[in-house]
Coordinates of C-alpha atoms and ligand atoms in Angstrom, one line a residue:
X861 CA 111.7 95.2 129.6
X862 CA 110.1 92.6 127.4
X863 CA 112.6 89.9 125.4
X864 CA 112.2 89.9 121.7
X865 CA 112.5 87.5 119.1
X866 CA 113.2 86.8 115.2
X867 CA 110.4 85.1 113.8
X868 CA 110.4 83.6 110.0
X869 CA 107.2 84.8 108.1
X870 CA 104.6 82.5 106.6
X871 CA 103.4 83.9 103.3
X872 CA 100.0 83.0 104.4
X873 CA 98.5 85.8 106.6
X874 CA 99.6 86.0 110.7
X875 CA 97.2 84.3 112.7
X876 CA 95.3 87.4 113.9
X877 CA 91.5 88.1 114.6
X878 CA 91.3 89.8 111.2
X879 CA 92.7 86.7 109.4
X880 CA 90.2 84.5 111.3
X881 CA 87.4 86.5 110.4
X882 CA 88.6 87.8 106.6
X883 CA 86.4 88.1 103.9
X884 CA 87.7 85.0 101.9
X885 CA 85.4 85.4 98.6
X886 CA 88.1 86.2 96.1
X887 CA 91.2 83.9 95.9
X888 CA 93.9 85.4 93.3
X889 CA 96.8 83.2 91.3
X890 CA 100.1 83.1 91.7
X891 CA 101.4 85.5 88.3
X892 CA 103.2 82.8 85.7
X893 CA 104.1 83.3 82.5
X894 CA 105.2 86.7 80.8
X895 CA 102.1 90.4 80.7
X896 CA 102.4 93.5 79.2
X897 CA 100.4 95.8 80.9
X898 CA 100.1 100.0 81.1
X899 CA 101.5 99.8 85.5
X900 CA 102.6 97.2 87.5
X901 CA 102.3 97.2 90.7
X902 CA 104.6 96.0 93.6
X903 CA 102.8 94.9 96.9
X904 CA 99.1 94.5 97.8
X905 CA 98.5 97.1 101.3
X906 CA 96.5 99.6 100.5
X907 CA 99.1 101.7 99.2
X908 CA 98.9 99.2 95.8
X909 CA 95.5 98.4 95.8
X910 CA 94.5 101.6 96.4
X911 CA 97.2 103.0 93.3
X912 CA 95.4 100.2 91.1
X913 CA 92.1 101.1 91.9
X914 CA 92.4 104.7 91.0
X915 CA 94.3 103.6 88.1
X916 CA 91.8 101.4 86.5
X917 CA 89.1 103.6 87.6
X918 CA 91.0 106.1 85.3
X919 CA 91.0 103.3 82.3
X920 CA 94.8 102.2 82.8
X921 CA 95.4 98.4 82.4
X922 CA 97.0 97.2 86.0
X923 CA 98.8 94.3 87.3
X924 CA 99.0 94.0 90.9
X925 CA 101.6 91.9 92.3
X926 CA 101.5 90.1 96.0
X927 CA 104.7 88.6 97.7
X928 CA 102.0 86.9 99.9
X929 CA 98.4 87.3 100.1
X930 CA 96.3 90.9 99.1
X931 CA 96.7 92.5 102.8
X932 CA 99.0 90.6 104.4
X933 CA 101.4 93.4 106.0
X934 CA 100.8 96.3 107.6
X935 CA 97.1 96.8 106.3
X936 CA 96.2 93.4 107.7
X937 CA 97.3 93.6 111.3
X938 CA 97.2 97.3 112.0
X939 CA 94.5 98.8 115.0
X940 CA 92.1 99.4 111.9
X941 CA 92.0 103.0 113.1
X942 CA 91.1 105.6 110.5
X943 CA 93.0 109.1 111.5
X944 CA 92.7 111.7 108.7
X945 CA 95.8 114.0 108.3
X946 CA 98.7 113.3 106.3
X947 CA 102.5 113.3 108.2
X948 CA 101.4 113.9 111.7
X949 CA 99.6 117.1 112.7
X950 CA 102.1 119.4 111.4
X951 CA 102.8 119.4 107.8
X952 CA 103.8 123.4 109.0
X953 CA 107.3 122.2 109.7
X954 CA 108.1 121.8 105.6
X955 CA 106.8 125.2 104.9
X956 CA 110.4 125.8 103.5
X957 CA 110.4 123.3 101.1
X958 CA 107.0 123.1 99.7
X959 CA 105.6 126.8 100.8
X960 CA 102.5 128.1 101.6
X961 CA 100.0 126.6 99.7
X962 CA 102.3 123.4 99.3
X963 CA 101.1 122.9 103.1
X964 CA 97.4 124.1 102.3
X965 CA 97.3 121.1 100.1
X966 CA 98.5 118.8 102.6
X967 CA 96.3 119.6 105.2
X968 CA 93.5 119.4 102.0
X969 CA 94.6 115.9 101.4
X970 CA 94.7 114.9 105.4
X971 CA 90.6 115.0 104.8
X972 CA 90.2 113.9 101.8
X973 CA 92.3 110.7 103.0
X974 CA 89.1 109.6 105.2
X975 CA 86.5 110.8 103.0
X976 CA 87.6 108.5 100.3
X977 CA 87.5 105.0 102.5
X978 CA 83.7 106.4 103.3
X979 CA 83.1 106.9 99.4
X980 CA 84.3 103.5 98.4
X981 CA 82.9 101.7 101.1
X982 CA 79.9 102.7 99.8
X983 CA 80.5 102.8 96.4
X984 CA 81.6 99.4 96.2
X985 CA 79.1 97.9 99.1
X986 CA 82.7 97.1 101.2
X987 CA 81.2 95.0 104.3
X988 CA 84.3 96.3 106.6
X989 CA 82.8 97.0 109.7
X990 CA 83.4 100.5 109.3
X991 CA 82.5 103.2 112.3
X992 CA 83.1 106.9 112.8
X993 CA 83.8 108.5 116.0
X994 CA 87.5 108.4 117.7
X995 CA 89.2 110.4 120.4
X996 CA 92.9 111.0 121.4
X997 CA 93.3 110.8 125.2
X998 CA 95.5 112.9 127.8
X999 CA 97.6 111.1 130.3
X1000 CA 98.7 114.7 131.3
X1001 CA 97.5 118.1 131.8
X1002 CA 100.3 119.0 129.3
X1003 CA 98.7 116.7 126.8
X1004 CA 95.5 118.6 127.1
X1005 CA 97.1 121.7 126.3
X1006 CA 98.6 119.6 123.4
X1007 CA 94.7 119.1 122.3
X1008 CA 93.4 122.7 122.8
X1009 CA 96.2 123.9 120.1
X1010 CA 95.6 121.1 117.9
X1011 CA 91.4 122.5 117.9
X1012 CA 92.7 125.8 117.1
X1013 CA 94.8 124.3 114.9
X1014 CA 92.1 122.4 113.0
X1015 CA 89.7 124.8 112.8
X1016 CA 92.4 127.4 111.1
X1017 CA 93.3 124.7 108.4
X1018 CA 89.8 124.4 107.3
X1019 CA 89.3 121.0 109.0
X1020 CA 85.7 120.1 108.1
X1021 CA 85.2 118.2 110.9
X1022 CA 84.4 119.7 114.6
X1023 CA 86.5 118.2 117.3
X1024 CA 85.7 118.6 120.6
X1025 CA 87.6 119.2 124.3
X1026 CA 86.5 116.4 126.9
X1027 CA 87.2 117.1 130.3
X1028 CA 87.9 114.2 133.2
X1029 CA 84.4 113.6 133.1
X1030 CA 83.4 114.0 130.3
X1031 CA 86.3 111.6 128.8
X1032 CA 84.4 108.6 130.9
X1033 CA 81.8 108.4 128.4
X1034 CA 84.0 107.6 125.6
X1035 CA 86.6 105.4 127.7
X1036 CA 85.8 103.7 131.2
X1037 CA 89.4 104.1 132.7
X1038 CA 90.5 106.2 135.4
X1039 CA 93.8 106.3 133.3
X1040 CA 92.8 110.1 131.4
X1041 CA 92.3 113.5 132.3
X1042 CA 91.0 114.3 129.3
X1043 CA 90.3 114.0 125.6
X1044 CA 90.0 115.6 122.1
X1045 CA 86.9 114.1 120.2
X1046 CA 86.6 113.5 116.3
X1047 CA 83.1 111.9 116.3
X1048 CA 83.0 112.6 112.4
X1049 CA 85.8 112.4 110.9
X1050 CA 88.3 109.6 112.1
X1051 CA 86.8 106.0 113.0
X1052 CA 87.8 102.4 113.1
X1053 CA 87.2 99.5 111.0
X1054 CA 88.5 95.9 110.0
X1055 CA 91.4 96.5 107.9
X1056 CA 91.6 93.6 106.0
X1057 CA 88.2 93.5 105.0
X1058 CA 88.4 96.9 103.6
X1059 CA 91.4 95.8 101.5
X1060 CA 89.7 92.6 100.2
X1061 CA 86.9 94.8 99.2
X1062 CA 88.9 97.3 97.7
X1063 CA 91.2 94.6 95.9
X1064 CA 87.9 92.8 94.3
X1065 CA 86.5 95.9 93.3
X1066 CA 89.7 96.1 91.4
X1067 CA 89.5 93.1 90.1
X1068 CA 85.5 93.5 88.7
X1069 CA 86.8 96.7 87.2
X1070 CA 89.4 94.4 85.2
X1071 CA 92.5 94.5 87.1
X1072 CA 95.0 91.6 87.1
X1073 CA 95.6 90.6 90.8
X1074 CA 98.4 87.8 91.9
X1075 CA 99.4 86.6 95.1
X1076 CA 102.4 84.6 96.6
X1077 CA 104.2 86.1 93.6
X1078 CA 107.4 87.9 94.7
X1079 CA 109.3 90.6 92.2
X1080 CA 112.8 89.8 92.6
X1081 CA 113.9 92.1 90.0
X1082 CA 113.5 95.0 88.3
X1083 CA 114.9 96.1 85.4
X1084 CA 114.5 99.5 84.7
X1085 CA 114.0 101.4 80.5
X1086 CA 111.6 102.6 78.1
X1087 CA 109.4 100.0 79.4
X1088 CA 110.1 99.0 83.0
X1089 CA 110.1 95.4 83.2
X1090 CA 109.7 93.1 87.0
X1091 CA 110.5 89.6 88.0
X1092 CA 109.0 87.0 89.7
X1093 CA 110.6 83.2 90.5
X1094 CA 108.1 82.2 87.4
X1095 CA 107.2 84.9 85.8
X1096 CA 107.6 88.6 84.6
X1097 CA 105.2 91.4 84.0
X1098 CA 106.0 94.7 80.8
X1099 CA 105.0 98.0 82.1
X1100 CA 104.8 102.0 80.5
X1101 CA 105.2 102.3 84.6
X1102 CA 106.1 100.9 87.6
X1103 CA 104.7 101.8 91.5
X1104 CA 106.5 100.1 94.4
X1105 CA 104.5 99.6 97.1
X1106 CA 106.0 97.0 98.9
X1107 CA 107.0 99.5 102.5
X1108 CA 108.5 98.1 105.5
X1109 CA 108.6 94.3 103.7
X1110 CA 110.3 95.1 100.3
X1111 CA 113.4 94.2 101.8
X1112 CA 116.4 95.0 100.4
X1113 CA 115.0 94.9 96.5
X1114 CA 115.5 98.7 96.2
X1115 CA 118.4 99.8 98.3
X1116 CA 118.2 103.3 97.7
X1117 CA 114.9 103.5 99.3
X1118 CA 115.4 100.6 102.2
X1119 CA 118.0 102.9 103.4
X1120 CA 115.4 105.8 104.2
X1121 CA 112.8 103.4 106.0
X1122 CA 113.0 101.5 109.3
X1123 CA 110.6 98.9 109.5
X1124 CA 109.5 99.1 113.1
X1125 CA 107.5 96.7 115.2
X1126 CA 103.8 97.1 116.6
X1127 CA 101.9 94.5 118.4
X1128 CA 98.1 94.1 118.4
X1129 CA 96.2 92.1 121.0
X1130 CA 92.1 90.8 120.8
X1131 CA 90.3 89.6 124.0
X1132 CA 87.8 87.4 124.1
X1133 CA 84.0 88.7 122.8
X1134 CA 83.0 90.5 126.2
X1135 CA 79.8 90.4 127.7
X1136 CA 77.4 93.6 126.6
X1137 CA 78.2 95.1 129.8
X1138 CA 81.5 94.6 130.4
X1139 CA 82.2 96.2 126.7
X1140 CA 79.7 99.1 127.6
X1141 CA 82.1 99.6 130.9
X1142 CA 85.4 99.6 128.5
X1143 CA 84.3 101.6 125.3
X1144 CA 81.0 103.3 126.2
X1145 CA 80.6 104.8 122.8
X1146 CA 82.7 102.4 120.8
X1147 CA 85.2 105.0 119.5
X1148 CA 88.8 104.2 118.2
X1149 CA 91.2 105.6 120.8
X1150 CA 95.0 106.6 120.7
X1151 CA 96.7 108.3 123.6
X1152 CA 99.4 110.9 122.5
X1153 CA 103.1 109.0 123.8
X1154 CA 105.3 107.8 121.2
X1155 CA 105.2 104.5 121.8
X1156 CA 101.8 105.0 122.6
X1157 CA 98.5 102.7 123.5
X1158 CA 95.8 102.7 121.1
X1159 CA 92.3 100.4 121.3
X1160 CA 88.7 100.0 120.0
X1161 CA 85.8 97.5 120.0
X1162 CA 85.4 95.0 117.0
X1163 CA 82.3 94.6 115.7
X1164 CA 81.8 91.0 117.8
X1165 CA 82.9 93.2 120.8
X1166 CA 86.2 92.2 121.5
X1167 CA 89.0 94.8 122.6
X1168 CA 91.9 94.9 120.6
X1169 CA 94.5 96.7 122.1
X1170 CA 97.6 97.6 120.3
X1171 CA 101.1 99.4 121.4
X1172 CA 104.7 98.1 122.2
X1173 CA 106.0 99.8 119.1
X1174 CA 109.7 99.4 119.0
X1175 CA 112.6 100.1 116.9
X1176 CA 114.0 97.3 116.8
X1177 CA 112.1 95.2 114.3
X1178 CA 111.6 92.4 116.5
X1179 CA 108.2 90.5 117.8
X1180 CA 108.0 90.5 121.4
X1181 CA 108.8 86.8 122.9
X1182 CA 105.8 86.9 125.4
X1183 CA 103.3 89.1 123.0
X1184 CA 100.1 88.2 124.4
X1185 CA 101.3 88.5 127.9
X1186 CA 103.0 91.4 127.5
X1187 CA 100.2 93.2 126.1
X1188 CA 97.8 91.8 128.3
X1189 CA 99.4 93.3 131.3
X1190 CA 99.7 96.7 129.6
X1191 CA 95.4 96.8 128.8
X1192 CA 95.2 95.6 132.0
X1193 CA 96.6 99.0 133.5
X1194 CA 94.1 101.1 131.5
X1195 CA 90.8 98.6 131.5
X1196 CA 91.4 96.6 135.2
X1197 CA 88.1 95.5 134.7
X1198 CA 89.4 93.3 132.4
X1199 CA 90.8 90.9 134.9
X1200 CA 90.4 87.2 134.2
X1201 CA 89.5 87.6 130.3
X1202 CA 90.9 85.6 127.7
X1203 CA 93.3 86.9 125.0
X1204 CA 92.2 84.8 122.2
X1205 CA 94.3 86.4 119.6
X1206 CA 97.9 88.3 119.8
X1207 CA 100.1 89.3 116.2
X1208 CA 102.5 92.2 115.1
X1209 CA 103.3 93.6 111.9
X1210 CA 105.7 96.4 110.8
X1211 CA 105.0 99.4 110.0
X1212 CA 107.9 101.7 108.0
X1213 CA 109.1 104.3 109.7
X1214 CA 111.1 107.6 108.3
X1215 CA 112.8 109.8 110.3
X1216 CA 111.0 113.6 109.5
X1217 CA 107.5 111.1 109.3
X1218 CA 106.1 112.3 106.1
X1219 CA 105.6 110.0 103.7
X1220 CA 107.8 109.0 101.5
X1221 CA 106.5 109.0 97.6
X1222 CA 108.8 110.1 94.8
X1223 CA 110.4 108.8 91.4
X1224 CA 113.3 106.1 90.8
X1225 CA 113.0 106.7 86.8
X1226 CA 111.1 108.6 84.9
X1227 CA 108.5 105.9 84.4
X1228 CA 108.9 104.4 88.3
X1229 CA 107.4 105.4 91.2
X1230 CA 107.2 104.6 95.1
X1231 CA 105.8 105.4 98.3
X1232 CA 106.3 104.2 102.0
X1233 CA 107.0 105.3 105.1
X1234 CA 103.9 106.0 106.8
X1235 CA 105.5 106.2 110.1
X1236 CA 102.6 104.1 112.4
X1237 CA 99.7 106.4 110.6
X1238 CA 99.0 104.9 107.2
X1239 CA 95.3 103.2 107.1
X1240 CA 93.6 106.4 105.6
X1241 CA 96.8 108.4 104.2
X1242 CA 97.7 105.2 102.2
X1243 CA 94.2 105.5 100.4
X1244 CA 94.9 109.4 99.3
X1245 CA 98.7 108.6 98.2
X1246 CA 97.4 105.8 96.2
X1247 CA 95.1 108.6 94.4
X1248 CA 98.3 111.2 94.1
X1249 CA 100.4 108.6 92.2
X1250 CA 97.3 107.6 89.5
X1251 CA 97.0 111.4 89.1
X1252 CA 100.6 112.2 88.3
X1253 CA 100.7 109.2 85.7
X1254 CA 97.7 110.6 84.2
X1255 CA 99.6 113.9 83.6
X1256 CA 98.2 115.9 86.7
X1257 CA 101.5 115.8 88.7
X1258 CA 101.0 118.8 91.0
X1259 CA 100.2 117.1 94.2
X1260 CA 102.7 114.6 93.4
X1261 CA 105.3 117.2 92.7
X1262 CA 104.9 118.5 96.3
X1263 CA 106.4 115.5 97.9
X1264 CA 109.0 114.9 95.7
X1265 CA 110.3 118.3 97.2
X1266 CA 110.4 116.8 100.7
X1267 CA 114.0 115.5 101.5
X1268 CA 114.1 112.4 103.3
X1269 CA 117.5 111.4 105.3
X1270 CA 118.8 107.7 105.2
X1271 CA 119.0 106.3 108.7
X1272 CA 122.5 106.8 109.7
X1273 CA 124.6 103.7 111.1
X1274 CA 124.6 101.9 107.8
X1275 CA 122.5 98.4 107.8
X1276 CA 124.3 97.4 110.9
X1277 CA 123.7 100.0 113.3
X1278 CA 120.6 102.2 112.0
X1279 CA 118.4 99.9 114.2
X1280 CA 120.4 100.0 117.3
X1281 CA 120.5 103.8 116.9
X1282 CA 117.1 104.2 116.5
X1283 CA 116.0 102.0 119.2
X1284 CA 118.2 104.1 121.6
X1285 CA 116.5 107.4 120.3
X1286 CA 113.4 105.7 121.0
X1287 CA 114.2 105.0 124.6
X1288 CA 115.4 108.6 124.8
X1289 CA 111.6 109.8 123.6
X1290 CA 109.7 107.0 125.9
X1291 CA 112.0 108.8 128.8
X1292 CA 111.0 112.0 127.6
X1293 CA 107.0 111.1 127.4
X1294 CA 107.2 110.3 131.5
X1295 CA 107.5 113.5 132.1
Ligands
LIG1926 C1 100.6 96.6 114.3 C2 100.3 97.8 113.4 C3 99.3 98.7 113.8 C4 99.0 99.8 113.1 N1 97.9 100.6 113.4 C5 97.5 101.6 112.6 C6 96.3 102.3 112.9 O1 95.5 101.9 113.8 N2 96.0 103.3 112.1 C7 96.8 103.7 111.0 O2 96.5 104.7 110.4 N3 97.9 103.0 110.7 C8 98.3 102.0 111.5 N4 99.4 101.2 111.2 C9 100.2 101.6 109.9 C10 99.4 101.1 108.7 O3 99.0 99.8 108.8 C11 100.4 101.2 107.4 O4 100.9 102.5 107.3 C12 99.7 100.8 106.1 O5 98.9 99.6 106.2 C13 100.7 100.7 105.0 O6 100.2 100.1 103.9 P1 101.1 99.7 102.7 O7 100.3 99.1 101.7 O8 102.0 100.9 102.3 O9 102.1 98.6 103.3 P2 101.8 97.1 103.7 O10 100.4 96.9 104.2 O11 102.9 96.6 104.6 O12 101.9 96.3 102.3 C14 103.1 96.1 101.6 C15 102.9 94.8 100.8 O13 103.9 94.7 99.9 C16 104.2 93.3 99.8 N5 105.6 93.2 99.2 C17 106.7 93.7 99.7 N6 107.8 93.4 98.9 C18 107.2 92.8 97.8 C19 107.8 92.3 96.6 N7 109.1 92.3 96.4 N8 107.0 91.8 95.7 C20 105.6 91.7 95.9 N9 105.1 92.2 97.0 C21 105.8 92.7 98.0 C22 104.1 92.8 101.2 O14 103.9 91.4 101.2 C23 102.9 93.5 101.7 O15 101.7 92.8 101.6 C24 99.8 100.1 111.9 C25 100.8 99.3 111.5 C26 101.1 98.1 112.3 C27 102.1 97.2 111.8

């Protein structure tokens, strides 16, 4: 078991390998003085800078506003790996709430999540590193039966994009460990890329369209009416409506919807560049790659060929003491080839969790909105929420209206206990994932 520790946030970014190698072009102010603006915006992931750039795309006026800097949670430090679908792979499950169709349109927004990080990559020239190609991997036979309903699956729901069985050998050309007995392979559909990048692109393309971006500006209040109006230590921002996008790090400014979300650790690791070779041996067709455990391992190449590894979620909120150590010993049990190589960078973020794992977007007043809780699975379904909440305040609510049917439970054991609680249902899963 590894010993965990409370660390005190800077409100610059972690010291990561996507911090060190960020695209620093665009700096944005710290938000003084009183706006009046058409939305405002709480917290710069992609969930808000993906809700502004729909929104100004659409002609709204839109101030953003940052606690700390334009990616700096969860989109900054996540495995950068793009998995379509939106609330796991069975949206089935809420049939009785939101019907038939109501699940058709889920599945419908699970592709379209991807498809619209290729579209604005390339509409807006994003230099993001971006690759296609990823593959779940089976540490058990059972896990390969997992895969062959999840095909069937796919292809019933319309998935546009062919995925494809891998036996023991053929899983070798994707991964070089003896750790897998088999795999499930989106070559088209799912990829990898540098997270914070993409953000920074998306966030400047924001801004060129005329969107009002601040950082290190914190809302400390919110005052809800006609017109919804937020607060910073210096400054205050008007709005027709409000989005809150602020997830597993808005704290306790909303209590109503911290009670429903349990911001969960997740630790990231980045070797050294390896040698062509050695990165050939690890990641033969440099895929992004996820095994199917709940507190699971997940990995790709960057783009200067270093392996960044991720895993060691846990429940309890709390940064391992002995990250990169910790981490290094777990890649070290799938890639042994990596013996001797330097882990130049390790960081964690949270991510929010909620406990049926669909996300959570819904209303707070008739002019406020929010969404969160993308339960360890956000990078593309953040960019297709964002587009869900610009539609329903341009008076197309219907997608919108499907989530709001969704109930979501508040963790039980009040502030005191619901992480306890949920770190003990955690070890009961990781129990149940040896077997
Ligand atoms: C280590 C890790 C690995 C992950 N790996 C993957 C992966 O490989 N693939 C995947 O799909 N998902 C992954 N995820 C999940 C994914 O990163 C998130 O679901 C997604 O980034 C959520 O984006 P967001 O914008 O909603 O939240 P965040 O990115 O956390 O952004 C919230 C922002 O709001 C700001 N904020 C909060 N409160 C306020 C306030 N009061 N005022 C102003 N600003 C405020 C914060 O400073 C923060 O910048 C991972 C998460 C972590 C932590």
């Amino acid at each position: 078991m590894f010993g965990l520790k409370q660390t005190k946030e800077s409100t610059e970014h972690t010291e990561s390998y996507y911090a060190a190698t960020a695209d620093q072009t665009v700096n944005y102010p710290k938000l003084e003085g009183d706006l009046q603006t058409d939305v405002v915006i709480v917290g710069g992931g992609f969930s808000g800078v993906n809700t502004a750039l729909e929104l100004i795309e659409k002609g709204y006026a839109v101030v953003l506003l940052e606690a700390n800097r334009i990616a700096w949670g969860a989109t900054g430090r996540n495995g950068g790996q793009i998995i379509g679908g939106v609330g796991g792979k069975d949206p089935e499950l809420f049939v009785k709430t939101i019907g038939e169709e109501g699940v058709q349109t889920v599945h419908q927004m699970g592709f379209e999540s991807g498809e619209i990080i290729r579209e604005r990559v390339a509409k807006y020239d994003i230099d993001c590193d971006i690759k296609w190609g990823y593959c779940d991997v089976a540490i058990k036979p059972r896990h390969m039966r997992n895969f062959e309903e999840w095909q069937t699956y796919a292809k019933q729901t319309g998935n546009p994009h062919n995925l494809q069985l891998l036996d023991a050998n053929e899983i070798k050309q994707y991964v070089g460990s003896d750790n897998y007995c088999g795999g499930l392979l989106n070559a088209t559909g799912n990829g990898h890329v540098h997270p914070m990048n993409l953000c920074a692109g998306e966030a400047r393309a924001a801004k060129e369209l005329g969107a009002q971006i601040f950082e290190q500006s914190r809302v400390t209040e919110i005052k809800h009416g006609e017109k919804v109006k937020v607060l910073t230590e210096v400054g205050s921002v008007s709005a027709k409506y409000l989005v809150l996008c602020g997830n597993a790090y808005m704290g306790e400014l909303v209590p109503k919807l911290s009670k429903k979300i349990l911001p969960s650790n997740s630790s990231v690791i980045a070797t050294a560049p390896l040698p062509e070779l050695l990165a050939k041996s690890v990641m033969p067709s440099d895929v992004a790659v996820c095994d199917p455990r709940t507190a699971l391992d997940y990995f790709r190449l960057s783009a200067d060929n270093r392996l960044l590894f991720g895993g060691l979620s846990n429940y309890t909120g709390l940064e391992p003491s002995n990250l990169k150590a910790t981490m290094a010993k777990k890649m070290l049990k799938v890639f042994p080839q990596l013996e001797g190589i330097d882990i130049e960078y390790g960081w964690s973020g949270q991510m929010g969790i909620g406990i049926n794992r669909m996300p959570q977007m819904g209303r707070l007043a008739d002019n406020a909105f929010y969404v969160q809780a993308y339960s360890g699975h956000g990078v593309a379904p953040t960019h297709i929420m964002g587009r869900v909440i610009a539609e329903m305040i341009a008076g197309k609510p219907e997608r919108f209206d499907i989530f709001t049917k969704i109930h979501h439970w508040s963790f039980p054991g009040g502030k005191l206990f619901r992480r306890p609680a949920m770190a003990l249902g955690m070890l009961y899963y990781k129990i149940i994932d040896e077997f």
